[in-house]
XYZ file of C-alpha atoms in Angstrom:
727
model
C -32.877 -27.792 -120.623
C -28.981 -28.851 -120.770
C -28.490 -31.954 -121.944
C -26.418 -34.658 -120.221
C -23.792 -34.172 -122.703
C -23.265 -30.678 -123.402
C -20.509 -31.772 -125.561
C -21.312 -35.068 -127.852
C -19.387 -35.972 -130.901
C -20.052 -39.112 -131.903
C -17.820 -41.156 -134.218
C -17.748 -44.428 -136.319
C -14.183 -45.800 -136.639
C -12.685 -48.255 -138.844
C -9.321 -49.173 -137.227
C -6.656 -51.793 -136.581
C -5.925 -52.132 -133.019
C -2.071 -51.937 -132.362
C -2.449 -52.410 -128.243
C 0.783 -53.220 -126.389
C 0.035 -54.672 -122.959
C 3.457 -54.293 -121.834
C 2.339 -50.258 -121.367
C -0.056 -51.106 -118.403
C 0.766 -51.639 -114.997
C -1.465 -52.853 -111.863
C -4.434 -50.664 -112.152
C -5.807 -51.198 -109.049
C -3.901 -50.341 -105.409
C -5.580 -51.094 -101.905
C -8.929 -50.770 -103.240
C -8.348 -47.729 -105.696
C -8.811 -47.595 -109.310
C -6.170 -45.292 -110.741
C -7.127 -42.724 -113.527
C -3.533 -42.697 -114.946
C -3.292 -46.569 -115.484
C -6.172 -46.315 -117.794
C -4.599 -43.452 -119.478
C -1.392 -45.169 -121.240
C -3.030 -47.008 -124.087
C -3.296 -46.134 -127.550
C -4.672 -47.540 -130.951
C -4.358 -47.306 -134.624
C -6.629 -47.340 -137.385
C -6.349 -47.097 -140.577
C -8.657 -44.823 -142.619
C -10.029 -43.234 -144.870
C -12.847 -41.778 -142.583
C -15.025 -39.398 -144.263
C -16.850 -36.589 -142.450
C -20.400 -37.513 -142.636
C -23.470 -37.085 -140.751
C -24.527 -40.664 -140.717
C -22.462 -43.229 -138.451
C -19.616 -45.379 -140.546
C -18.503 -48.639 -139.501
C -14.948 -49.337 -138.627
C -13.634 -53.231 -138.209
C -10.478 -53.179 -135.748
C -7.859 -56.238 -136.703
C -6.906 -57.241 -133.273
C -8.021 -59.392 -130.304
C -8.697 -58.591 -126.581
C -5.761 -57.134 -124.194
C -5.175 -58.927 -121.198
C -3.595 -56.712 -118.411
C -0.309 -58.199 -115.992
C -2.704 -58.468 -113.201
C -4.754 -61.265 -115.605
C -8.081 -58.600 -116.281
C -9.024 -58.018 -119.623
C -9.065 -54.793 -120.734
C -11.347 -53.289 -123.542
C -10.591 -49.750 -123.640
C -13.464 -48.924 -126.290
C -16.585 -49.104 -124.869
C -20.110 -47.651 -125.777
C -20.873 -43.798 -124.383
C -17.199 -43.533 -123.416
C -15.716 -41.026 -125.809
C -11.965 -41.358 -127.373
C -9.598 -38.668 -128.436
C -8.918 -38.997 -132.551
C -5.709 -37.435 -134.127
C -4.049 -38.296 -137.642
C -1.462 -35.249 -137.264
C -3.706 -32.853 -139.229
C -6.935 -32.860 -137.536
C -8.510 -34.072 -133.810
C -11.506 -34.209 -132.398
C -13.322 -36.405 -129.398
C -16.106 -39.143 -130.754
C -18.492 -41.352 -128.996
C -18.545 -44.693 -129.807
C -21.965 -45.638 -130.527
C -21.796 -49.321 -130.671
C -18.985 -51.388 -129.939
C -18.637 -55.074 -130.647
C -15.569 -57.250 -129.633
C -16.780 -61.006 -129.448
C -14.765 -63.169 -126.912
C -12.151 -64.845 -128.940
C -13.060 -63.167 -132.081
C -10.440 -61.456 -134.009
C -12.230 -58.374 -134.997
C -13.963 -55.436 -132.623
C -16.250 -53.639 -134.691
C -17.234 -49.729 -133.755
C -19.886 -46.979 -135.179
C -19.444 -43.516 -134.950
C -20.252 -40.281 -136.411
C -16.905 -38.315 -137.642
C -16.680 -34.496 -137.679
C -13.521 -34.201 -139.650
C -12.215 -36.347 -142.290
C -9.171 -38.783 -141.355
C -7.792 -40.330 -144.689
C -5.028 -42.106 -143.595
C -3.722 -43.543 -140.624
C -5.004 -42.170 -137.375
C -4.343 -42.656 -133.475
C -6.692 -43.362 -130.803
C -6.460 -42.286 -127.182
C -8.636 -41.684 -123.922
C -10.576 -38.440 -124.447
C -10.831 -38.009 -120.935
C -7.026 -39.079 -119.885
C -8.251 -42.438 -118.935
C -10.381 -41.095 -116.233
C -13.820 -42.430 -117.786
C -12.255 -46.154 -118.667
C -11.197 -45.911 -114.875
C -14.424 -45.217 -113.975
C -16.112 -47.977 -116.189
C -13.323 -50.709 -114.568
C -14.376 -49.765 -111.259
C -17.049 -51.662 -109.049
C -20.497 -49.833 -108.210
C -19.481 -48.023 -104.539
C -15.712 -48.178 -105.736
C -13.324 -45.455 -105.641
C -11.561 -43.981 -108.529
C -8.137 -41.573 -107.398
C -6.885 -38.992 -110.419
C -3.352 -39.457 -109.628
C -1.716 -37.136 -112.322
C -0.984 -33.646 -111.173
C -2.531 -31.720 -114.500
C -4.432 -33.513 -116.485
C -6.235 -32.503 -120.176
C -9.751 -33.707 -121.288
C -11.593 -33.317 -124.389
C -15.145 -34.514 -123.367
C -17.154 -34.873 -120.183
C -16.953 -37.688 -118.207
C -20.001 -39.268 -117.351
C -20.415 -40.998 -113.933
C -23.501 -43.069 -113.871
C -22.810 -45.793 -110.769
C -22.402 -45.421 -107.156
C -18.918 -43.916 -106.930
C -15.879 -42.125 -105.106
C -13.851 -40.085 -107.222
C -11.077 -38.344 -105.796
C -8.027 -36.326 -106.977
C -4.954 -35.313 -104.549
C -5.907 -31.990 -103.445
C -7.316 -29.092 -105.413
C -3.780 -27.548 -105.768
C -2.273 -30.773 -107.118
C -5.182 -32.187 -109.166
C -6.356 -30.053 -112.075
C -8.930 -31.278 -114.764
C -8.923 -28.895 -117.833
C -11.579 -29.267 -120.404
C -10.140 -28.173 -124.058
C -13.542 -28.441 -126.071
C -15.509 -25.446 -126.147
C -19.492 -25.791 -124.296
C -18.467 -29.301 -123.083
C -19.227 -30.291 -119.381
C -16.677 -31.361 -117.074
C -18.077 -34.046 -114.470
C -21.883 -35.121 -115.504
C -23.613 -36.696 -112.808
C -26.342 -39.214 -114.099
C -28.046 -39.571 -117.361
C -31.493 -39.080 -118.685
C -32.653 -42.492 -117.749
C -30.110 -43.439 -114.847
C -29.687 -41.493 -111.600
C -26.689 -42.907 -109.561
C -26.756 -42.548 -105.910
C -23.961 -41.836 -103.114
C -21.527 -39.924 -105.422
C -18.960 -38.527 -103.405
C -16.624 -36.396 -105.321
C -13.376 -34.368 -103.610
C -10.044 -32.971 -103.376
C -9.536 -31.783 -107.279
C -10.135 -28.769 -109.451
C -12.127 -28.425 -112.572
C -10.858 -25.762 -115.070
C -13.543 -25.009 -117.766
C -12.963 -23.968 -121.320
C -15.014 -20.757 -121.240
C -12.543 -17.863 -120.620
C -13.716 -15.589 -120.083
C -17.089 -17.124 -119.286
C -20.443 -15.276 -120.297
C -24.166 -15.743 -120.695
C -23.954 -17.678 -123.698
C -21.568 -20.479 -122.294
C -22.924 -23.704 -121.957
C -20.081 -25.854 -120.381
C -20.935 -27.061 -116.448
C -18.138 -27.930 -114.393
C -20.156 -30.123 -112.340
C -23.470 -31.397 -113.618
C -25.808 -33.284 -111.322
C -27.764 -34.146 -114.407
C -29.935 -37.109 -112.363
C -28.147 -37.848 -109.421
C -29.478 -38.487 -105.601
C -27.305 -38.410 -102.497
C -24.304 -36.587 -103.907
C -21.620 -35.310 -101.917
C -18.811 -32.347 -103.132
C -15.930 -31.803 -100.736
C -12.365 -29.669 -101.454
C -13.789 -29.308 -105.040
C -12.728 -25.953 -107.356
C -14.700 -25.064 -110.511
C -13.509 -21.930 -112.578
C -14.131 -20.837 -115.888
C -17.088 -22.449 -116.441
C -20.825 -21.184 -118.057
C -21.901 -23.225 -114.502
C -19.703 -24.157 -111.925
C -21.938 -26.141 -110.169
C -25.458 -27.217 -111.922
C -28.252 -29.047 -109.786
C -31.045 -30.317 -112.532
C -33.944 -31.476 -112.219
C -34.917 -32.013 -115.747
C -35.402 -35.748 -115.483
C -37.549 -35.795 -112.450
C -35.508 -37.340 -109.272
C -35.445 -35.914 -106.288
C -31.669 -35.294 -104.688
C -30.171 -34.545 -101.329
C -26.912 -33.332 -101.935
C -24.425 -31.573 -99.691
C -21.575 -29.272 -100.523
C -18.642 -28.704 -98.454
C -15.661 -26.589 -98.330
C -15.586 -26.023 -102.526
C -14.705 -23.132 -104.526
C -16.674 -21.907 -107.529
C -14.776 -18.926 -108.822
C -14.560 -17.206 -112.489
C -17.687 -19.005 -113.778
C -20.562 -17.077 -115.383
C -23.121 -19.001 -112.785
C -21.211 -20.301 -109.900
C -23.981 -22.398 -108.839
C -27.148 -22.796 -110.466
C -30.272 -24.804 -109.037
C -32.890 -26.090 -111.309
C -36.580 -26.926 -109.345
C -37.804 -29.886 -108.448
C -40.261 -31.529 -105.914
C -38.401 -32.464 -102.593
C -34.930 -31.577 -103.172
C -32.950 -30.749 -100.476
C -29.397 -29.063 -100.507
C -26.560 -27.949 -97.929
C -23.737 -25.982 -98.552
C -21.363 -25.367 -95.566
C -18.004 -23.215 -95.729
C -17.875 -22.680 -99.397
C -16.419 -19.790 -101.694
C -18.537 -18.728 -104.208
C -16.746 -15.337 -105.782
C -15.772 -13.293 -108.871
C -18.774 -14.910 -111.113
C -21.305 -12.735 -113.304
C -23.958 -14.554 -110.697
C -22.548 -16.116 -107.345
C -25.898 -18.400 -107.077
C -29.037 -18.759 -109.587
C -31.782 -20.398 -107.957
C -34.658 -21.386 -109.859
C -36.949 -23.514 -107.359
C -36.277 -26.272 -105.157
C -37.567 -27.089 -101.584
C -35.039 -26.956 -98.865
C -31.889 -25.426 -99.557
C -29.813 -24.048 -96.301
C -26.360 -22.012 -96.684
C -24.419 -22.269 -93.745
C -21.191 -20.197 -93.196
C -20.488 -19.419 -97.055
C -18.553 -16.951 -98.476
C -20.284 -15.088 -101.659
C -18.583 -12.106 -102.544
C -17.282 -10.150 -105.741
C -20.035 -11.598 -108.260
C -20.838 -8.770 -110.682
C -24.673 -8.985 -110.633
C -26.014 -10.846 -108.122
C -24.383 -12.528 -105.301
C -27.300 -15.199 -104.585
C -30.356 -14.662 -107.005
C -33.166 -16.563 -106.545
C -36.225 -16.636 -108.714
C -39.618 -18.540 -109.239
C -40.509 -19.687 -112.752
C -43.023 -22.243 -114.156
C -44.086 -25.182 -113.285
C -45.396 -24.291 -110.074
C -44.650 -27.197 -108.210
C -40.787 -26.181 -108.738
C -41.325 -23.136 -106.491
C -38.374 -22.641 -103.867
C -39.444 -22.773 -100.321
C -37.427 -23.101 -97.032
C -34.077 -21.101 -98.126
C -32.013 -20.789 -95.081
C -28.997 -18.560 -95.022
C -27.258 -18.312 -91.619
C -24.481 -17.074 -90.739
C -23.081 -16.481 -94.303
C -20.812 -13.200 -95.652
C -21.555 -11.186 -98.736
C -19.391 -8.514 -99.641
C -18.810 -6.650 -102.812
C -21.778 -8.210 -104.993
C -23.853 -5.803 -107.616
C -22.239 -3.614 -109.875
C -22.685 -0.399 -108.148
C -26.142 -0.537 -109.537
C -29.488 0.220 -108.000
C -31.497 -3.181 -108.076
C -28.379 -5.616 -108.236
C -26.346 -6.513 -105.160
C -26.315 -9.120 -102.301
C -28.987 -11.162 -102.232
C -32.787 -11.308 -103.922
C -35.603 -13.766 -102.862
C -38.574 -14.473 -104.610
C -38.462 -12.928 -107.465
C -41.528 -13.814 -109.998
C -40.761 -13.789 -113.762
C -42.777 -14.051 -116.726
C -44.907 -17.268 -116.245
C -44.051 -17.819 -112.748
C -46.473 -19.075 -110.583
C -47.550 -16.529 -107.754
C -50.885 -17.533 -105.716
C -49.930 -17.648 -101.962
C -47.798 -20.087 -101.906
C -45.096 -20.030 -104.302
C -41.841 -18.146 -103.986
C -39.211 -17.868 -101.195
C -41.763 -19.353 -98.559
C -40.743 -20.091 -95.179
C -37.808 -19.203 -96.005
C -34.932 -17.487 -93.036
C -32.124 -14.883 -93.289
C -30.604 -14.549 -90.013
C -27.324 -13.679 -88.444
C -25.617 -12.458 -92.228
C -22.851 -10.054 -92.577
C -23.333 -7.726 -95.602
C -20.695 -5.710 -96.757
C -21.889 -3.083 -99.546
C -18.987 -2.352 -102.442
C -17.280 0.711 -102.917
C -20.363 3.676 -103.531
C -22.772 1.924 -101.465
C -25.385 1.987 -104.278
C -26.118 -1.875 -104.536
C -28.800 -3.651 -102.417
C -28.751 -5.518 -99.427
C -31.638 -7.950 -99.615
C -34.253 -7.654 -102.629
C -37.494 -9.405 -101.880
C -40.587 -9.979 -103.855
C -43.162 -12.868 -102.993
C -41.211 -13.606 -99.788
C -42.544 -14.939 -96.529
C -39.987 -15.386 -93.841
C -37.658 -13.724 -91.546
C -35.065 -11.192 -91.373
C -33.270 -11.249 -88.091
C -29.748 -9.971 -86.773
C -28.401 -9.731 -90.073
C -25.537 -6.533 -89.949
C -25.151 -3.892 -92.660
C -22.282 -1.812 -93.623
C -21.697 0.637 -96.062
C -24.935 0.627 -98.012
C -26.816 3.871 -99.341
C -30.083 5.232 -97.913
C -32.775 2.746 -98.283
C -30.843 0.183 -99.749
C -30.683 -2.233 -97.020
C -33.766 -4.109 -97.755
C -35.768 -3.396 -100.671
C -38.673 -4.596 -102.494
C -38.345 -6.627 -106.018
C -40.278 -4.707 -108.894
C -42.099 -7.748 -111.055
C -44.780 -9.740 -112.288
C -47.983 -9.457 -109.816
C -47.963 -10.448 -106.789
C -44.896 -9.381 -105.679
C -45.524 -9.182 -101.542
C -43.533 -9.211 -98.737
C -43.898 -10.756 -95.209
C -41.156 -10.616 -93.347
C -41.064 -11.743 -89.616
C -38.598 -11.026 -86.998
C -37.266 -7.398 -88.218
C -34.376 -7.263 -85.860
C -31.795 -6.535 -88.203
C -28.673 -4.076 -86.640
C -29.542 -1.059 -89.255
C -33.257 -0.991 -88.364
C -32.527 -1.264 -84.492
C -34.101 -3.995 -82.050
C -37.404 -5.161 -82.444
C -39.702 -7.636 -84.336
C -43.016 -8.337 -86.243
C -44.424 -10.976 -84.276
C -47.227 -12.017 -86.145
C -49.197 -11.700 -89.469
C -51.956 -14.319 -89.936
C -53.908 -15.185 -93.046
C -56.319 -12.798 -93.013
C -53.875 -10.157 -93.042
C -54.185 -8.662 -89.500
C -50.629 -7.438 -88.269
C -50.073 -7.238 -84.157
C -46.363 -4.740 -83.615
C -44.949 -4.619 -80.428
C -46.431 -3.949 -76.743
C -46.148 -6.235 -74.208
C -49.016 -8.308 -74.675
C -48.265 -11.994 -74.130
C -51.711 -13.405 -74.865
C -51.209 -13.178 -78.788
C -47.501 -14.356 -78.722
C -47.367 -17.871 -79.472
C -43.825 -18.164 -77.984
C -44.846 -17.204 -74.877
C -42.535 -14.335 -74.419
C -42.833 -10.723 -74.060
C -43.114 -9.000 -77.550
C -40.911 -6.099 -77.938
C -41.293 -2.595 -79.334
C -41.027 -2.651 -82.577
C -40.076 0.078 -85.511
C -41.279 -1.223 -88.865
C -38.645 0.771 -91.425
C -39.399 1.236 -94.598
C -36.521 2.433 -96.671
C -38.372 3.661 -99.939
C -40.932 5.935 -97.369
C -43.934 3.759 -97.981
C -45.338 0.658 -95.872
C -48.340 -1.380 -97.749
C -50.504 -3.433 -94.766
C -52.847 -5.313 -97.376
C -55.148 -8.625 -96.791
C -54.174 -11.380 -99.181
C -56.146 -12.857 -101.756
C -57.759 -16.011 -100.755
C -57.537 -17.352 -97.061
C -60.140 -18.530 -94.451
C -62.571 -15.794 -95.879
C -63.939 -14.929 -99.010
C -63.079 -10.994 -97.785
C -59.443 -10.345 -96.631
C -59.206 -6.676 -95.415
C -56.136 -5.433 -94.068
C -56.125 -4.582 -90.375
C -53.670 -2.590 -88.062
C -55.037 -2.375 -84.662
C -53.178 -0.280 -82.213
C -54.021 -1.702 -78.320
C -52.682 -0.026 -75.798
C -53.472 -2.841 -73.109
C -54.547 -0.308 -69.962
C -56.962 0.410 -68.060
C -56.166 3.213 -66.436
C -55.208 5.168 -69.542
C -56.635 4.962 -72.835
C -54.889 6.836 -74.870
C -53.269 5.402 -78.156
C -51.395 7.475 -80.659
C -50.327 7.752 -84.389
C -47.195 9.533 -84.867
C -45.502 11.126 -87.860
C -41.901 11.930 -87.990
C -39.684 13.459 -90.948
C -35.968 12.819 -89.980
C -36.813 12.215 -86.385
C -38.707 15.114 -86.185
C -42.150 14.750 -84.546
C -44.764 16.631 -87.064
C -48.426 15.425 -86.187
C -50.089 12.914 -83.919
C -53.309 11.338 -84.414
C -54.353 10.911 -80.203
C -57.573 9.154 -78.966
C -58.838 10.426 -75.504
C -56.647 13.185 -75.597
C -57.924 15.037 -72.479
C -58.197 11.750 -70.352
C -61.775 11.564 -69.883
C -61.914 7.969 -71.240
C -64.312 9.157 -73.626
C -64.415 8.123 -77.355
C -62.608 11.372 -78.491
C -59.836 11.999 -80.702
C -57.320 14.973 -81.496
C -55.156 15.655 -84.437
C -52.035 17.184 -82.369
C -49.828 19.978 -83.753
C -46.722 17.808 -82.109
C -44.032 19.179 -80.337
C -42.989 15.980 -79.600
C -45.026 15.806 -76.271
C -48.538 14.505 -77.386
C -49.921 15.298 -73.918
C -48.897 18.935 -74.083
C -49.433 19.425 -78.027
C -52.129 21.727 -79.275
C -55.663 20.138 -80.451
C -56.241 21.190 -84.312
C -59.077 19.355 -84.992
C -61.002 17.488 -82.406
C -63.907 14.985 -82.428
C -66.105 13.538 -80.142
C -68.906 11.498 -81.801
C -70.704 13.805 -84.209
C -69.043 16.807 -82.725
C -65.966 18.069 -84.715
C -63.985 21.686 -83.883
C -61.239 23.116 -86.196
C -59.067 25.461 -84.406
C -55.706 26.451 -86.373
C -54.749 28.064 -82.787
C -55.458 24.708 -81.344
C -57.466 23.702 -78.339
C -56.277 22.999 -74.721
C -58.282 21.690 -72.102
C -61.393 19.091 -71.747
C -63.941 20.525 -74.219
C -66.245 19.714 -76.328
C -67.661 22.190 -79.034
C -71.301 23.925 -78.524
C -72.087 23.169 -82.077
C -71.576 19.864 -84.515
C -69.191 21.679 -86.447
C -67.382 25.027 -85.280
C -64.541 26.715 -87.054
C -62.664 29.418 -85.448
C -61.212 32.282 -86.985
C -57.141 32.371 -86.377
C -57.095 36.253 -86.078
C -58.544 39.231 -87.199
C -58.459 40.018 -90.898
C -58.844 36.159 -91.511
C -61.660 34.038 -92.890
C -63.112 31.518 -90.597
C -64.059 29.927 -93.679
C -63.807 30.204 -97.214
C -65.494 28.248 -100.288
C -64.364 28.577 -103.533
C -65.832 27.900 -106.852
C -64.706 25.087 -109.279
C -63.444 27.699 -112.018
C -64.897 31.219 -113.431
C -65.353 29.985 -116.706
C -69.326 29.634 -117.025
C -69.479 28.766 -113.365
C -72.543 26.542 -112.201
C -73.992 24.868 -108.840
C -73.660 26.034 -105.215
C -71.169 27.165 -103.263
C -74.077 27.168 -100.191
C -76.650 24.914 -99.822
C -79.021 24.699 -96.987
C -81.508 22.220 -96.971
C -84.807 21.065 -95.015
C -84.396 17.355 -93.206
C -85.814 15.818 -96.597
C -82.941 17.061 -98.492
C -85.883 18.019 -101.222
C -86.254 21.865 -100.693
C -83.887 24.362 -100.288
C -83.940 26.959 -97.655
C -81.086 29.183 -98.486
C -78.951 29.074 -101.876
C -76.099 31.046 -102.608
C -75.024 30.003 -106.265
C -71.643 29.812 -107.773
C -72.042 33.369 -109.060
C -72.567 34.733 -105.770
C -76.315 35.427 -105.662
C -78.883 34.068 -103.704
C -81.229 32.176 -105.914
C -83.476 30.446 -102.556
C -84.350 31.698 -99.500
C -84.691 35.131 -97.895
C -83.015 37.252 -95.130
C -85.653 36.638 -92.584
C -84.045 36.223 -89.356
C -83.202 38.874 -86.574
C -81.399 41.991 -87.168
C -78.897 42.786 -89.949
C -75.721 44.079 -89.131
C -75.917 47.562 -90.684
C -71.740 47.888 -91.024
C -71.481 44.749 -93.084
C -73.914 46.023 -95.792
C -71.991 49.196 -96.874
C -71.157 50.433 -99.989
C -67.965 52.886 -100.323
C -68.219 53.260 -96.148
C -71.861 54.086 -96.409
C -74.952 51.909 -95.442
C -76.860 50.735 -97.741
C -79.504 48.709 -96.048
C -80.355 48.852 -92.408
C -83.234 47.390 -90.693
C -84.779 50.927 -90.694
C -84.774 50.789 -94.734
C -85.026 47.475 -95.996
C -87.348 47.322 -98.997
C -90.950 46.182 -98.411
C -91.384 43.985 -102.223
C -94.609 42.368 -104.227
C -95.703 41.560 -107.683
C -98.690 41.578 -108.833
C -100.622 38.973 -111.587
C -100.879 39.887 -115.322
C -102.812 43.182 -115.028
C -103.419 46.354 -117.433
C -103.909 44.921 -120.663
C -107.185 46.773 -122.273
C -107.938 49.551 -125.020
C -107.084 53.204 -123.874
C -108.746 56.574 -125.925
C -105.958 59.341 -125.969
C -104.575 60.345 -122.966
C -106.755 58.049 -121.036
C -104.922 56.014 -117.666
C -106.133 52.884 -115.890
C -104.899 51.798 -112.190
C -104.433 48.498 -110.416
C -104.081 47.841 -106.641
C -101.606 45.630 -104.991
C -101.414 44.824 -101.193
C -98.192 44.946 -99.894
C -98.054 44.582 -95.860
C -95.861 47.830 -94.175
C -96.657 50.019 -97.292
C -97.783 53.605 -95.621
C -98.456 57.124 -97.237
C -95.317 58.799 -97.868
C -92.952 55.568 -98.804
C -91.388 56.175 -102.235
C -93.279 53.415 -104.361
C -90.947 51.788 -107.777
C -92.985 49.575 -110.186
C -91.507 47.854 -113.138
C -93.437 45.841 -115.930
C -91.648 42.310 -116.859
C -93.259 42.598 -120.535
C -93.420 45.709 -122.809
C -97.289 47.093 -122.361
C -96.428 48.745 -125.885
C -95.198 52.010 -127.311
C -96.775 55.428 -126.198
C -97.190 53.945 -122.722
C -96.007 55.417 -119.021
C -96.471 53.595 -115.810
C -96.028 54.902 -112.037
C -96.321 53.382 -108.901
C -97.234 55.331 -105.357
C -98.665 54.343 -101.795
C -102.507 55.232 -101.843
C -103.161 54.088 -98.558
C -101.872 51.396 -95.814
C -100.902 48.546 -97.058
C -101.926 49.582 -100.718
C -99.943 50.213 -103.579
C -101.633 51.707 -107.200
C -100.065 50.863 -110.347
C -101.102 53.501 -113.188
C -100.795 52.961 -116.942
C -101.434 55.856 -119.240
C -101.685 56.426 -122.942
C -99.823 59.300 -123.901
C -99.221 58.233 -127.780
C -101.686 60.691 -129.021
C -104.199 58.193 -130.591
C -106.157 55.062 -129.293
C -104.598 51.963 -128.578
C -104.427 49.066 -126.416
C -101.750 48.061 -124.171
C -100.246 44.454 -123.050
C -100.903 42.896 -119.846
C -97.951 42.520 -117.702
C -96.830 41.433 -114.628
C -95.468 44.358 -112.385
C -92.283 44.051 -109.787
C -93.127 46.600 -106.898
C -90.636 47.693 -104.470
C -91.502 50.353 -101.605
C -88.342 52.094 -99.857
C -89.145 53.059 -96.525
């Protein structure tokens, strides 16, 4: 936080006063205190003075001085800086204490010196008499800086109600010569003066050129109330104008017709509760940041010129404490030009940026803000941003944008979460005429139409274009709110009893691609189509039709009122195409099912084809089979006339056999007839030296015969035999 004295060299003086009363003229004319009259003094003091970090005490050998008008004038005062020069070293010092007893012969001062002054040195005003004139003026008085070019070496502090004026910005020029020192400080850490009026002068700072490390402030509202600035110029400072809420007093300040040029920050605002600032007709040019707004409450900007600022024209951020977050920033009829450095992410106006430690809990940021009727003109190249919005709730309307690159009129800030933007009344010149009428606390958004019921203003809601320069529009519920759950809801309401059709249309560069269309056949039914849009939804082909539980997929498109016969239908596009294709996940160790038909309990497979293509459950058991579809090399291999009959035995023919002995076992297979070919195969090896065969011995009966041909007696192992009978 900046101190009330960015430059304070306190000094202990030991001197003898040589003061000539004849050098003074009458200090007040027509109620004005003339600063030039209070600059015409000098004192001499005899050293030595050492350069010590502790106070030194010096006694002045002189009585008090009386001016020609009879007023006593003591130029040395606690807290009023003086300029010390011994011909070799010069410095500004500030008396810590001053004791000049009335009628006494000695004045005693304490101060701290940064340099040694071994012999005699001269003491003059460090502020060209301006501080002394302010000290002498009554509360509510008027101090006129009537000199043309004035050099100062220390900040001028105003801690009373006062009107400080020059003779014009071009004539009265006050130049600060001490690095990092302020120009004018309003208020002190312990006192907030009110009713300050500063006008008609120019303040030139020591920051040439200014940078982020420049600590000097031209006009520093350290702790002031009801400040008015008019026709004041501040240039070559770290901050041209700084409204500072470090000490908690609320301010209500007005700035009219001023110029903040060639500073690092033209106008800096540090937040505080209940602060109100009004800026009318000012010029804020050629700074790094034109305006750096870090909080406050009600800031109104009307008809200002903000241009040629290197980083941002107006940059508003939100940092802690949360009570200092900004709201009700209104920018009306301002002119922004050539701000930013042709880099995406910099430009004219940034509102609602959250910084580390910033508070963003649905209420901080730029809340209740308005950006209306401004003119934004990009710099050459058009890569800067006109408006960047972060945590922003307010309006953007009737602004004009010129020269910006694609998608850079209005963009979103990327920063700490949550950064959200609620822009109402979008009617800007580059986006077409229209508005967003309502965004309620539950995240519901109502767009366009002519329904006046939901319009609190009572006028028709205009058709709306909601345009995203980045290609994405997010609609989401806000955290908290009156409901525990706050879903984002987008409602399309045609508000018609004759035609129930509403549509969501997808365009690319103005060309219609697809449309989601409800009630496509005008039957007032709960149906919907995905249309291959040709620009006229009523004549487009329906690629996907849905009516309750019915779905139909048709690459060629459907026309006319239609409900599919099946719950799901797939239409082949043309001969040679596949109507339905199922791909397995991988060819490396494929598992699972490509097709799985289940019963109503989802517990018994009716038919399954696994990922290898095998039927692993169910069978071909209904209706004739198209023989032309079951071929090998073009020859039918399986027809209804030669389907195999199948059967399986239990464990049979396990017994002892003599040499050449045979044994048989019968298996019933329905449909088997003599003359058909039977084939049997054991599932386990019956033993070495055994042979087996199968044949149809009678209707519906197949005999399996096992014989010992080994040449020796031995026993066979029982086995299950799989039997096929070819018709």
